[in-house]
Amino acid sequence: MVDRRSILKLGAAGVAGALVGMPLPVLGAARAGVSGTLFRAVFDGRFEEAVAFAGELRRRGVVTASAGPDLATLWYGDLQARLRRERAPIAGLTDRATLFCLEELARSVGMRVAFRIDHLIDDRGRVEHDPVGPAAILAAARTLPAESGFGREIAVLASRFDWRQRRDAAALKRTGPFSPENKTALVSWAIA
Amino acid sequence: MVLPPNVSEADFSAALGEFRSAVGADWVFSSDADVALYRDSYSIYWGEPEERVASAAVAPATVEEVQQVVRIANKYRIPLYPISTGRNLTYGGSAPTLRGSLVVDLKRMNRILAVDEKRHFALVEPGVSYFDLYNHIRERNLEVMLDVPDPGWGSPVGNSLDHGVGYTTAPFRDHFGSHCGMEVVTAEGEIIRTGTGAVPNSDNWQDFHYGAGPTIDGLFAQSNFGIVTKMGFWLMPMPEAYLTGTVTVPRYQDFDPLIHEVSYWEDLGLIGMPDYGSPIGGGFFAPPPAALAALMASGWPSIDALERFVGVEARPAWSVRLHFYGPEETVRANWQAAKRRFSGAIPGAAFQDGEFLRLPIPPEQEPTLPDKPRLGIPSLEVFAMVARNPSTANDPADGHADFFAMIPRKASAVWEAARVMFETYREMDTPAPYNPFSTPINYYSRCFIMAAVVPTWRDPARNSRSRELFARIMDRCAERGWGCYRTAPAFQDQLARTYSFNNNALLRFREKLKDSIDPNGILSPGRYGIWPASMRNTRA
């Protein structure tokens, strides 16, 4: 069977005539600063590191959310309404497809990726970290364990990140949604 | 910062100041980090000088603000590129056709103006997404069904203006075909309403699309003649039930009568988009099964060889899944009637009952649905499904550019198209995801599509090779008379040239319109090959 889904695998009470006229919630102020509290931690429950990431942030009082099989539930059912009213930072440890979608969606509320650290895990459990973002992130990534245990450390990093610092475009749109099959590809990220 | 072509830094700075006065300083984006958000994530020119990047972006909230933006752009000769949600990936996304254009981001124009469950229409602004409209309908239990693309994060306005498609019955899955009435801001800043919307005090703008005299709605799709600020759509009444069934046929040459019979159901408007497949062929993206690969080792097999191959494999050569919408009695009766007709037309046809669902789907049942878009429910699941890429398993692409050859609904055309695609890929020493059992897509009910999905990368060298492959596919298809219904900005000039009958008379006519309607050439220069006079000789 060939349809759009298949294609993407390669690479993606009546109101009876009355004008409803109710605008959707006003978008968050485009240039207002992002508040300093992490609003959501998004994780992919299929991966131990992501579960550890979420557990640590939950322990620190951050509300966590599973990415789930359809990211629409998270964005349109949860994040969009709040972020349209007021922007607030979110962080995650997910697969690349989740970050890819959230990055595209975040443009509509004037938010962008502040940092990302790609983690490629081989079949022996060795992890290669590839950070992009502010100097503090690059430095911190150098200390991440090259095996299991990095998820919790990423959580600590995200909880301490200074959301007010000036950001550039380096971390934006680094890759598409696809991941190699011979390695587990995860990505830690923050959008603000 | 990238400047618009032929605009000085001083003038651009002055224009940005006027845009800020028009829409508010918070809604003009000119920093590098802000503008980078509008890059096309699937660009086939990523990081190269030819990448289509914006100079800045502006987000008006009202039609009056759109008019002001257009007037300022005329004053400074700044090219504009309007987007609704800007998520039509593989077709340019949020990036402009012309490098240095100013993106007009219509995300703040997000009002759902009407949904009528008795007359079955909606009227929306460009910033309304399919999700927004779906949630509006569901929250009010309105008895209408959307037809949605997949993924569903785009907008009805943007998707239909790009000739996007969905999955239900023919009148609705052609999204532009199902629109009724639009409001447009012209390049000169005037507001037009089409159809009966042009009659003052009309209350049936979304009921009758023609109005009187020439219809002009088509001028605003895949074009650069105006900025659409409202658009109406006909909606499907919520069917009571949804039922699927699969037909398989045994022989290779049964494909033609299978297509003929499916077209009967399709053209009567009794089914949604049929899913063609081949139990024997391995699927569109999977490599062919070993036995088929061996058969193809010495070249494209003959029909006789393929028929023998099918006989040895002892599996059905072709399948099609049919989707019925309507009252329970009629969907069940139609499936029974389909079985009778297919059996009569094709000896050996076999049948498998599929899903039966009562509509509307209760919200708690939605997460368990295997294919939400078929039921008018927008989804992003497709991205989770594609996280792993079977075609470049360990070396995944970053995106893709899609080419769609529009071919007649007949087996011989499908087979020829598969062979042409196969040979073109092979010419480029690229693994070809085609074999004699490749099947078409039936987005547009009267036409088949053979798709070519070319990878895009963050690597210029690999993108160069992808561009060469894409251009060659387009040329090979054009040589056989196969057009393409939409493509990425990087290939729109080439695509426009393939519609070349009578010395490109169609393009020349469009250019005359452009020169008259948009004399300063400020709206989306180059979109679908239509350049303003000032750029025509140097660009196209």
XYZ file of C-alpha atoms in Angstrom:
732
model
C 0.000 0.000 0.000
C 1.418 3.358 -0.971
C 0.309 6.610 0.552
C 1.748 9.652 2.230
C 2.746 7.609 5.256
C 4.650 5.231 3.082
C 6.348 8.074 1.302
C 7.498 9.634 4.506
C 8.983 6.370 5.585
C 11.548 6.947 2.961
C 13.249 9.978 3.828
C 7.473 12.143 6.491
C -24.317 21.661 17.979
C -24.304 23.602 14.987
C -23.516 27.197 14.686
C -25.779 27.283 11.675
C -24.368 29.986 9.571
C -23.370 32.314 12.342
C -19.838 33.603 12.473
C -18.217 32.103 15.477
C -15.521 34.720 15.373
C -13.786 33.587 18.489
C -10.050 33.997 18.057
C -7.867 31.287 19.435
C -5.752 32.313 22.416
C -3.421 35.132 21.620
C 0.075 34.030 20.892
C 2.648 34.609 23.554
C 4.440 37.884 23.297
C 6.971 37.385 20.597
C 9.808 39.137 22.281
C 9.039 38.860 25.935
C 11.674 36.988 27.870
C 11.104 33.368 28.685
C 10.372 32.718 32.313
C 13.073 30.867 34.186
C 11.108 27.840 35.298
C 11.155 24.689 33.259
C 7.541 24.207 32.213
C 7.663 20.634 30.928
C 10.133 17.808 30.641
C 9.379 15.592 27.659
C 10.689 12.059 27.578
C 10.495 8.936 25.485
C 9.488 6.075 27.757
C 11.039 3.468 25.467
C 14.523 4.416 26.601
C 16.004 3.996 30.086
C 18.060 7.170 29.851
C 14.978 9.178 28.983
C 13.054 7.655 31.876
C 15.910 8.529 34.216
C 15.943 12.067 32.828
C 12.247 12.435 33.542
C 12.549 10.870 36.981
C 15.240 13.305 38.043
C 13.307 16.331 36.826
C 10.122 15.071 38.413
C 12.030 14.815 41.668
C 12.977 18.459 41.188
C 9.353 19.467 40.792
C 9.118 19.663 37.011
C 5.999 18.282 35.361
C 6.928 15.542 32.913
C 5.176 14.357 29.796
C 5.650 11.310 27.651
C 6.172 12.048 23.980
C 3.902 9.137 23.056
C 3.353 7.742 19.585
C 1.469 10.830 18.385
C 3.179 14.038 19.380
C -0.007 15.891 18.493
C -1.486 14.834 21.809
C 1.313 16.561 23.687
C 1.496 19.702 21.560
C -2.115 20.403 20.684
C -3.556 18.901 23.855
C -1.127 20.425 26.331
C 1.755 22.646 25.309
C 0.270 24.863 22.619
C -2.447 26.490 24.712
C -0.066 27.417 27.512
C 2.766 28.532 25.271
C 0.440 30.674 23.181
C -0.480 32.575 26.337
C 3.010 32.717 27.762
C 6.221 31.228 26.566
C 8.080 28.976 28.981
C 11.062 26.684 28.509
C 10.652 22.995 27.850
C 13.350 20.335 27.780
C 13.470 16.755 26.661
C 15.331 13.533 26.109
C 13.684 11.890 23.146
C 14.278 10.496 19.704
C 15.114 12.862 16.864
C 11.652 12.759 15.350
C 10.124 14.224 18.499
C 12.575 17.099 18.611
C 12.155 17.675 14.898
C 8.386 18.072 15.297
C 8.552 20.179 18.427
C 11.116 22.472 16.838
C 8.850 23.066 13.853
C 5.813 23.553 16.072
C 7.613 25.881 18.478
C 8.099 28.468 15.734
C 4.377 29.218 15.943
C 4.825 30.464 19.502
C 8.139 32.172 18.864
C 10.288 29.587 20.638
C 13.425 27.880 19.406
C 16.007 25.295 20.321
C 18.450 26.651 22.877
C 20.722 23.629 22.913
C 20.783 20.047 21.770
C 23.040 17.130 22.526
C 22.740 14.186 20.189
C 23.579 10.829 21.770
C 24.506 7.929 19.529
C 24.539 4.638 21.418
C 26.145 1.625 19.792
C 25.246 -1.995 20.351
C 27.803 -2.244 23.200
C 26.212 0.635 25.041
C 28.955 3.136 24.285
C 27.636 6.642 23.890
C 28.925 9.411 21.695
C 27.661 12.882 22.690
C 27.461 15.669 20.127
C 26.526 18.978 21.771
C 25.531 22.259 20.137
C 24.669 25.388 22.064
C 26.139 27.789 24.592
C 29.666 27.263 25.907
C 28.342 25.988 29.209
C 26.541 23.183 27.406
C 29.596 22.272 25.368
C 31.669 22.108 28.516
C 29.116 20.081 30.394
C 28.755 17.607 27.548
C 32.435 16.784 27.825
C 31.839 15.428 31.294
C 28.894 13.212 30.377
C 29.503 9.507 30.850
C 30.267 7.598 27.682
C 27.906 4.866 28.781
C 24.676 4.630 30.723
C 23.819 7.284 33.273
C 23.850 10.401 31.141
C 20.081 10.882 31.282
C 20.062 11.944 34.899
C 22.995 14.299 34.327
C 21.204 15.922 31.417
C 18.263 16.496 33.733
C 20.485 18.306 36.191
C 21.951 20.346 33.359
C 18.506 21.330 32.081
C 17.308 22.274 35.537
C 20.264 24.640 35.955
C 20.247 26.147 32.479
C 20.109 29.921 32.350
C 17.184 30.531 29.980
C 17.874 34.250 29.783
C 21.261 33.965 28.156
C 21.666 35.135 24.599
C 21.346 32.382 22.040
C 22.368 32.088 18.448
C 21.141 29.942 15.591
C 23.753 27.198 15.889
C 21.483 24.670 17.532
C 18.572 25.186 15.154
C 17.438 22.537 12.669
C 20.582 20.436 12.884
C 19.086 17.303 11.399
C 15.865 15.867 10.123
C 13.658 13.367 11.936
C 15.413 10.219 10.842
C 17.736 8.021 12.861
C 20.214 5.322 11.880
C 19.136 1.748 12.480
C 22.482 0.457 13.600
C 22.623 2.770 16.611
C 20.169 4.162 19.075
C 19.915 7.872 18.403
C 18.613 9.996 21.224
C 18.767 13.728 21.679
C 18.666 15.952 24.725
C 17.293 19.382 24.035
C 15.838 22.556 25.386
C 13.409 24.877 23.628
C 12.831 28.368 24.939
C 21.381 39.298 7.520
C 20.362 38.477 3.960
C 18.933 41.498 2.193
C 16.162 41.386 -0.387
C 17.548 41.618 -3.927
C 18.197 45.168 -5.097
C 17.202 46.692 -1.764
C 19.761 48.718 0.160
C 20.430 48.105 3.810
C 19.163 51.603 4.594
C 15.904 51.075 2.730
C 15.400 47.675 4.302
C 15.980 49.141 7.731
C 13.456 51.883 6.988
C 10.961 49.304 5.737
C 11.359 47.210 8.874
C 10.582 50.312 10.880
C 7.376 50.813 8.926
C 6.447 47.148 9.290
C 6.890 47.523 13.057
C 4.572 50.505 13.038
C 2.033 48.512 11.055
C 1.929 45.269 13.023
C 3.743 46.060 16.271
C 7.414 45.710 17.048
C 6.916 42.292 18.619
C 5.782 40.863 15.321
C 8.661 41.795 13.061
C 11.491 39.277 13.205
C 14.864 40.256 11.855
C 17.546 38.784 14.102
C 19.553 35.929 12.634
C 18.204 33.546 15.260
C 14.613 34.538 14.554
C 14.974 34.391 10.792
C 16.681 31.002 10.993
C 13.429 29.555 12.281
C 12.028 30.017 8.792
C 14.670 27.885 7.064
C 13.304 24.932 5.162
C 14.269 21.890 7.221
C 14.254 19.748 4.083
C 16.087 22.204 1.844
C 18.018 20.572 -0.946
C 20.341 23.612 -0.912
C 20.951 23.570 2.855
C 23.897 25.801 3.742
C 24.648 26.742 0.135
C 24.447 30.223 -1.373
C 21.350 29.154 -3.296
C 19.436 28.165 -0.168
C 16.141 30.033 -0.079
C 16.397 31.956 3.166
C 14.327 34.892 4.339
C 15.595 38.379 5.056
C 13.094 38.846 7.875
C 9.545 37.929 8.798
C 6.441 39.856 9.751
C 3.298 38.479 11.379
C 0.166 40.565 10.769
C -2.933 39.807 12.826
C -5.672 41.243 10.611
C -6.490 41.689 6.969
C -5.943 45.416 7.408
C -2.429 44.741 8.647
C -1.830 42.513 5.624
C -2.882 45.430 3.417
C -0.411 47.696 5.189
C 2.377 45.162 4.792
C 1.690 44.949 1.068
C 1.701 48.730 0.678
C 5.009 49.075 2.509
C 6.495 46.300 0.398
C 5.436 48.116 -2.756
C 7.013 51.317 -1.509
C 10.386 49.678 -0.946
C 10.094 46.933 -3.624
C 10.527 44.215 -1.017
C 9.516 40.702 -2.117
C 6.998 39.061 0.216
C 6.427 35.378 0.781
C 3.189 34.586 2.659
C 2.910 31.392 4.681
C 0.043 30.063 6.751
C 1.692 27.577 9.092
C 4.695 26.994 6.827
C 4.882 23.274 7.402
C 4.515 21.915 3.906
C 7.810 20.130 4.143
C 9.246 18.806 0.872
C 7.565 21.784 -0.840
C 9.608 24.543 0.757
C 8.198 24.674 4.268
C 8.391 28.172 5.710
C 11.195 29.347 3.430
C 10.583 31.673 0.493
C 11.021 30.837 -3.168
C 13.315 33.823 -3.650
C 16.255 34.256 -1.300
C 15.961 37.473 0.666
C 12.166 37.634 0.573
C 10.328 38.791 3.653
C 8.133 36.034 5.030
C 4.581 37.130 5.837
C 3.731 34.687 8.603
C -0.044 34.503 8.925
C 0.003 32.440 12.126
C -1.798 35.161 14.125
C -4.748 35.127 11.731
C -6.117 32.036 13.401
C -9.862 32.556 13.703
C -12.350 29.854 12.862
C -15.081 32.086 11.487
C -17.790 29.520 10.865
C -18.484 25.827 10.934
C -21.946 24.924 9.740
C -23.046 21.359 10.401
C -26.256 21.685 8.453
C -24.851 23.184 5.275
C -21.522 21.395 5.798
C -18.901 24.070 5.428
C -16.206 25.923 7.324
C -14.729 29.393 6.911
C -11.262 29.917 8.362
C -8.257 32.187 8.367
C -4.832 31.030 7.190
C -3.323 30.466 10.640
C -5.920 27.846 11.584
C -4.370 24.387 11.551
C -6.197 21.148 10.838
C -5.768 20.357 14.529
C -7.381 23.656 15.527
C -10.337 23.043 13.235
C -10.670 19.412 14.257
C -10.664 20.292 17.955
C -13.231 23.030 17.357
C -15.534 20.525 15.656
C -15.015 17.789 18.215
C -15.485 20.029 21.243
C -18.859 21.126 19.880
C -19.865 17.675 18.632
C -20.533 19.084 15.195
C -21.699 16.492 12.710
C -19.108 17.095 10.031
C -15.901 15.299 9.110
C -12.696 16.931 7.976
C -10.515 15.567 5.246
C -6.966 15.953 6.518
C -3.497 15.564 5.041
C -0.859 13.515 6.799
C 0.831 14.931 8.807
C -1.991 17.245 9.837
C -0.032 20.173 11.239
C -0.606 22.383 8.245
C -3.566 24.640 7.624
C -6.600 24.070 5.420
C -5.837 27.339 3.640
C -2.162 26.679 3.014
C -2.605 23.035 2.151
C -5.367 23.647 -0.335
C -3.528 26.571 -1.935
C -0.633 24.197 -2.508
C -3.039 21.627 -4.003
C -2.681 19.358 -1.005
C -4.687 16.196 -0.647
C -6.255 13.877 1.890
C -7.791 10.442 2.072
C -11.595 10.374 2.110
C -13.927 10.519 -0.868
C -12.960 12.336 -4.032
C -14.890 15.596 -3.556
C -13.191 16.226 -0.221
C -9.685 14.857 -0.510
C -8.892 17.334 -3.269
C -8.542 20.177 -0.830
C -8.500 23.015 -3.312
C -11.313 21.374 -5.220
C -13.446 21.400 -2.088
C -12.914 25.063 -1.262
C -15.770 27.516 -1.701
C -15.011 31.198 -1.631
C -11.922 33.123 -0.630
C -10.849 36.568 0.456
C -7.655 37.890 -1.056
C -5.433 40.897 -0.536
C -4.033 41.821 -3.920
C -0.517 43.015 -4.620
C -1.901 46.539 -4.655
C -3.456 46.113 -1.241
C -7.072 45.788 -2.318
C -9.425 43.173 -0.835
C -11.281 40.821 -3.173
C -13.887 38.238 -2.249
C -14.637 35.516 -4.760
C -17.868 33.703 -5.582
C -20.978 34.980 -3.887
C -18.755 36.611 -1.279
C -18.572 39.494 -3.732
C -22.289 40.165 -3.263
C -22.703 42.584 -0.346
C -24.670 41.016 2.511
C -24.482 37.558 0.943
C -25.143 34.766 3.401
C -24.184 31.918 1.109
C -20.519 32.619 0.394
C -19.654 29.040 1.257
C -22.596 27.520 -0.608
C -21.966 28.616 -4.185
C -18.447 28.923 -5.491
C -18.903 30.322 -8.981
C -20.684 33.609 -8.440
C -21.027 35.043 -11.928
C -18.483 35.664 -14.627
C -14.982 34.213 -14.780
C -13.865 32.393 -11.665
C -10.457 33.517 -10.467
C -9.901 31.364 -7.390
C -7.416 29.155 -9.180
C -5.156 32.143 -9.746
C -4.298 32.165 -6.070
C -3.195 28.531 -5.747
C 0.450 27.618 -6.340
C 0.928 31.178 -7.464
C 1.900 34.705 -6.564
C -1.104 36.851 -7.413
C -2.451 37.634 -3.953
C -2.471 36.813 -0.241
C -5.448 34.707 0.782
C -6.821 35.854 4.127
C -10.018 33.784 4.395
C -11.155 30.623 2.726
C -14.262 28.467 2.837
C -14.374 24.694 2.577
C -17.089 22.172 1.979
C -17.078 19.482 4.643
C -18.298 15.922 4.564
C -21.399 15.259 6.674
C -20.290 12.950 9.467
C -20.878 9.454 8.075
C -22.489 6.923 10.369
C -19.954 4.254 9.571
C -16.605 3.403 8.010
C -15.828 0.006 6.544
C -12.817 -1.387 4.742
C -12.277 -4.467 2.634
C -9.372 -5.796 0.628
C -9.516 -7.311 -2.827
C -6.705 -9.460 -4.179
C -6.288 -10.715 -7.709
C -4.109 -13.621 -8.770
C -2.396 -12.691 -12.054
C 0.021 -9.965 -13.095
C -2.223 -8.870 -15.922
C -5.211 -8.648 -13.600
C -3.951 -5.211 -12.629
C -5.732 -3.468 -15.460
C -9.209 -4.871 -14.773
C -8.596 -4.282 -11.075
C -7.886 -0.615 -11.742
C -10.874 -0.379 -14.051
C -13.212 -1.774 -11.412
C -11.802 0.374 -8.627
C -12.258 3.416 -10.864
C -15.923 2.506 -11.203
C -16.340 2.772 -7.438
C -14.125 5.794 -7.208
C -15.872 7.752 -9.926
C -19.286 6.985 -8.470
C -18.008 8.648 -5.296
C -18.639 5.542 -3.215
C -15.158 5.002 -1.777
C -12.283 6.924 -0.264
C -8.782 6.839 -1.694
C -8.026 3.236 -2.667
C -4.764 1.706 -1.431
C -3.121 -0.314 -4.144
C -0.507 -2.868 -3.183
C 1.184 -6.064 -4.232
C 1.494 -9.010 -1.857
C 4.226 -10.366 -4.069
C 6.228 -7.220 -4.712
C 7.680 -6.401 -1.325
C 6.159 -2.966 -0.885
C 7.178 0.418 -2.179
C 10.189 1.061 -0.019
C 11.374 -2.389 0.809
C 13.920 -3.991 -1.468
C 12.336 -6.576 -3.741
C 12.191 -10.122 -2.372
C 15.211 -12.212 -3.329
C 13.394 -14.165 -6.029
C 12.145 -10.966 -7.638
C 15.575 -9.393 -7.414
C 16.983 -12.417 -9.193
C 14.357 -12.119 -11.899
C 15.334 -8.468 -12.400
C 19.062 -9.157 -12.451
C 19.151 -9.354 -16.211
C 16.892 -6.381 -16.780
C 13.246 -5.429 -16.554
C 11.270 -8.689 -17.025
C 8.717 -9.226 -19.744
C 5.024 -9.519 -18.950
C 5.209 -13.243 -19.688
C 8.160 -13.677 -17.336
C 6.325 -11.777 -14.631
C 3.209 -13.875 -15.117
C 5.274 -17.035 -14.725
C 6.934 -15.561 -11.659
C 3.558 -14.875 -10.085
C 2.482 -18.424 -10.845
C 5.525 -19.875 -9.123
C 5.160 -17.611 -6.117
C 1.533 -18.711 -5.754
C 0.496 -15.482 -4.087
C -1.814 -12.757 -5.344
C -0.129 -10.345 -7.694
C -2.102 -7.270 -6.635
C -4.301 -5.993 -3.871
C -6.424 -2.976 -3.204
C -7.994 -1.840 0.030
C -11.325 -0.086 -0.335
C -12.753 2.408 2.158
C -16.484 2.998 2.409
C -18.141 5.902 4.229
C -21.862 6.287 4.913
C -24.783 4.726 6.763
C -24.047 1.245 8.096
C -26.553 -0.342 5.752
C -25.030 1.192 2.664
C -21.352 0.607 3.481
C -22.085 -3.056 4.123
C -24.188 -3.290 0.985
C -21.553 -1.542 -1.099
C -18.864 -3.934 0.070
C -21.100 -6.865 -0.874
C -21.781 -5.293 -4.235
C -18.063 -4.711 -4.738
C -17.373 -8.377 -4.084
C -19.948 -9.316 -6.707
C -18.577 -6.948 -9.324
C -14.893 -7.757 -8.757
C -15.687 -11.488 -8.867
C -17.488 -11.030 -12.129
C -14.733 -8.967 -13.678
C -11.659 -10.845 -12.480
C -11.596 -14.634 -12.152
C -9.944 -15.654 -8.932
C -10.522 -12.368 -7.140
C -10.523 -12.907 -3.376
C -11.763 -10.790 -0.519
C -10.864 -10.007 3.043
C -13.157 -8.093 5.347
C -11.453 -5.226 7.166
C -12.433 -2.722 9.806
C -15.921 -1.604 10.657
C -16.217 1.510 12.803
C -19.169 3.595 13.887
C -18.608 7.319 13.584
C -17.850 9.679 15.092
C -15.004 7.969 16.886
C -15.224 8.475 20.663
C -12.219 10.498 21.862
C -11.004 7.666 24.104
C -10.809 5.390 21.068
C -8.735 7.755 18.949
C -5.284 6.764 20.266
C -5.852 3.152 19.266
C -6.743 3.886 15.660
C -4.202 2.580 13.184
C -4.812 5.227 10.540
C -6.409 8.378 11.890
C -6.298 10.499 8.721
C -8.630 8.047 7.001
C -11.201 9.059 9.602
C -10.576 12.756 9.288
C -8.485 12.911 12.446
C -5.248 14.880 12.090
C -2.140 13.193 13.402
C 1.633 13.507 13.678
C 2.158 9.776 14.113
C 3.782 9.583 10.748
C 6.916 11.152 12.191
C 7.200 8.476 14.864
C 6.757 5.877 12.161
C 9.567 7.318 10.077
C 12.106 7.752 12.862
C 13.828 4.759 11.341
C 14.427 5.013 7.662
C 14.355 1.741 5.800
C 15.862 3.046 2.579
C 19.054 4.430 4.069
C 19.013 2.379 7.218
C 22.328 3.317 8.726
C 22.848 6.554 6.917
C 19.530 8.349 7.186
C 18.701 11.395 5.152
C 17.718 14.663 6.794
C 14.663 15.156 4.634
C 13.323 14.511 1.185
C 12.118 16.212 -1.961
C 9.168 14.579 -3.650
C 8.378 14.255 -7.305
C 4.968 13.033 -8.396
C 4.517 11.832 -11.932
C 0.877 12.210 -12.914
C -0.012 9.233 -15.057
C -3.215 7.750 -16.489
C -5.188 5.238 -14.439
C -4.165 2.134 -16.322
C -1.787 -0.720 -15.683
C 0.410 -0.073 -18.700
C 1.101 3.475 -17.483
C 1.972 2.250 -13.986
C 4.350 -0.334 -15.363
C 5.983 2.127 -17.725
C 6.354 4.714 -14.971
C 7.904 2.186 -12.609
C 10.355 1.186 -15.304
C 11.239 4.783 -16.169
C 11.851 5.590 -12.522
C 13.888 2.434 -12.076
C 16.069 3.145 -15.071
C 16.586 6.785 -14.098
C 17.770 5.824 -10.637
C 20.051 3.200 -12.143
C 21.553 5.757 -14.522
C 22.594 7.645 -11.411
C 23.961 4.515 -9.701
C 21.323 4.996 -7.011
C 19.332 2.138 -5.481
C 15.960 2.219 -7.179
C 12.895 1.633 -4.998
C 10.874 0.406 -7.969
C 10.097 -2.976 -9.407
C 7.431 -4.393 -11.733
C 5.051 -4.627 -8.785
C 5.348 -0.985 -7.727
C 1.959 0.584 -7.206
C 0.572 4.083 -7.704
C -1.020 6.568 -5.341
C -4.550 7.748 -6.068
C -4.676 11.085 -4.251
C -6.468 12.725 -7.139
C -9.357 10.485 -8.043
C -8.956 10.697 -11.832
C -5.214 10.307 -11.975
C -2.502 8.037 -10.692
C 0.719 9.264 -9.146
C 4.059 7.506 -9.270
C 6.141 9.050 -6.542
C 9.875 9.604 -6.408
C 11.229 10.526 -3.022
C 14.728 11.948 -3.220
C 16.748 12.350 -0.027
C 17.972 15.734 1.143
C 20.889 16.303 3.452
C 22.829 18.817 5.455
C 25.740 17.856 3.167
C 26.112 20.009 0.009
C 27.871 17.295 -1.986
C 25.108 14.806 -1.396
C 22.464 17.427 -2.080
C 24.128 18.163 -5.393
C 23.701 14.546 -6.363
C 20.104 14.519 -5.154
C 19.348 17.590 -7.241
C 20.794 15.922 -10.306
C 18.678 12.837 -9.715
C 15.537 14.877 -9.121
C 16.052 16.978 -12.243
C 16.692 13.906 -14.324
C 13.528 12.206 -13.079
C 11.517 15.289 -13.981
C 13.009 15.409 -17.471
C 12.491 11.691 -18.103
C 8.868 11.937 -17.009
C 8.247 15.062 -19.066
C 9.599 13.283 -22.131
C 6.749 10.811 -21.708
C 4.146 13.480 -21.125
C 3.885 13.090 -17.381
C 3.549 16.309 -15.451
C 3.989 16.766 -11.725
C 1.434 18.414 -9.473
C 3.715 20.159 -7.014
C 7.329 20.363 -6.095
C 9.923 22.175 -4.004
C 10.933 25.745 -4.912
C 14.305 24.490 -6.132
C 12.548 22.729 -9.017
C 9.618 24.987 -9.769
C 11.267 26.689 -12.744
C 12.078 23.353 -14.289
C 8.581 22.094 -13.593
C 7.007 25.167 -15.177
C 9.052 24.545 -18.314
C 7.669 21.031 -18.634
C 4.203 22.528 -19.181
C 5.523 23.904 -22.449
C 2.769 23.347 -25.026
C 2.832 25.937 -27.813
C 6.074 27.564 -26.856
C 5.247 27.868 -23.163
C 2.009 29.699 -23.871
C 0.647 28.843 -20.421
C 3.634 30.310 -18.602
C 3.647 33.368 -20.849
C -0.015 33.970 -20.063
C 0.692 33.719 -16.369
C 3.547 36.179 -16.770
C 1.221 38.662 -18.463
C -1.130 38.351 -15.529
C 1.745 38.807 -13.125
C 2.897 41.974 -14.814
C -0.592 43.412 -14.687
C -1.662 42.285 -11.228
C 1.641 42.770 -9.443
C 3.576 45.370 -11.422
C 6.285 45.752 -8.787
C 6.698 42.007 -8.519
C 6.472 41.958 -4.729
C 4.462 38.760 -4.214
C 6.391 35.502 -4.056
C 8.627 36.124 -7.060
C 9.414 32.903 -8.877
C 6.737 30.769 -7.297
C 5.947 27.970 -9.714
C 8.136 29.605 -12.316
C 6.261 32.912 -12.443
C 8.793 35.717 -12.228
C 8.035 39.407 -12.385
C 9.252 41.223 -15.461
C 12.136 42.796 -13.552
C 13.605 39.380 -12.756
C 12.356 37.258 -15.626
C 15.348 37.254 -17.858
C 17.866 36.765 -15.125
C 16.045 34.162 -13.044
C 13.858 31.826 -15.011
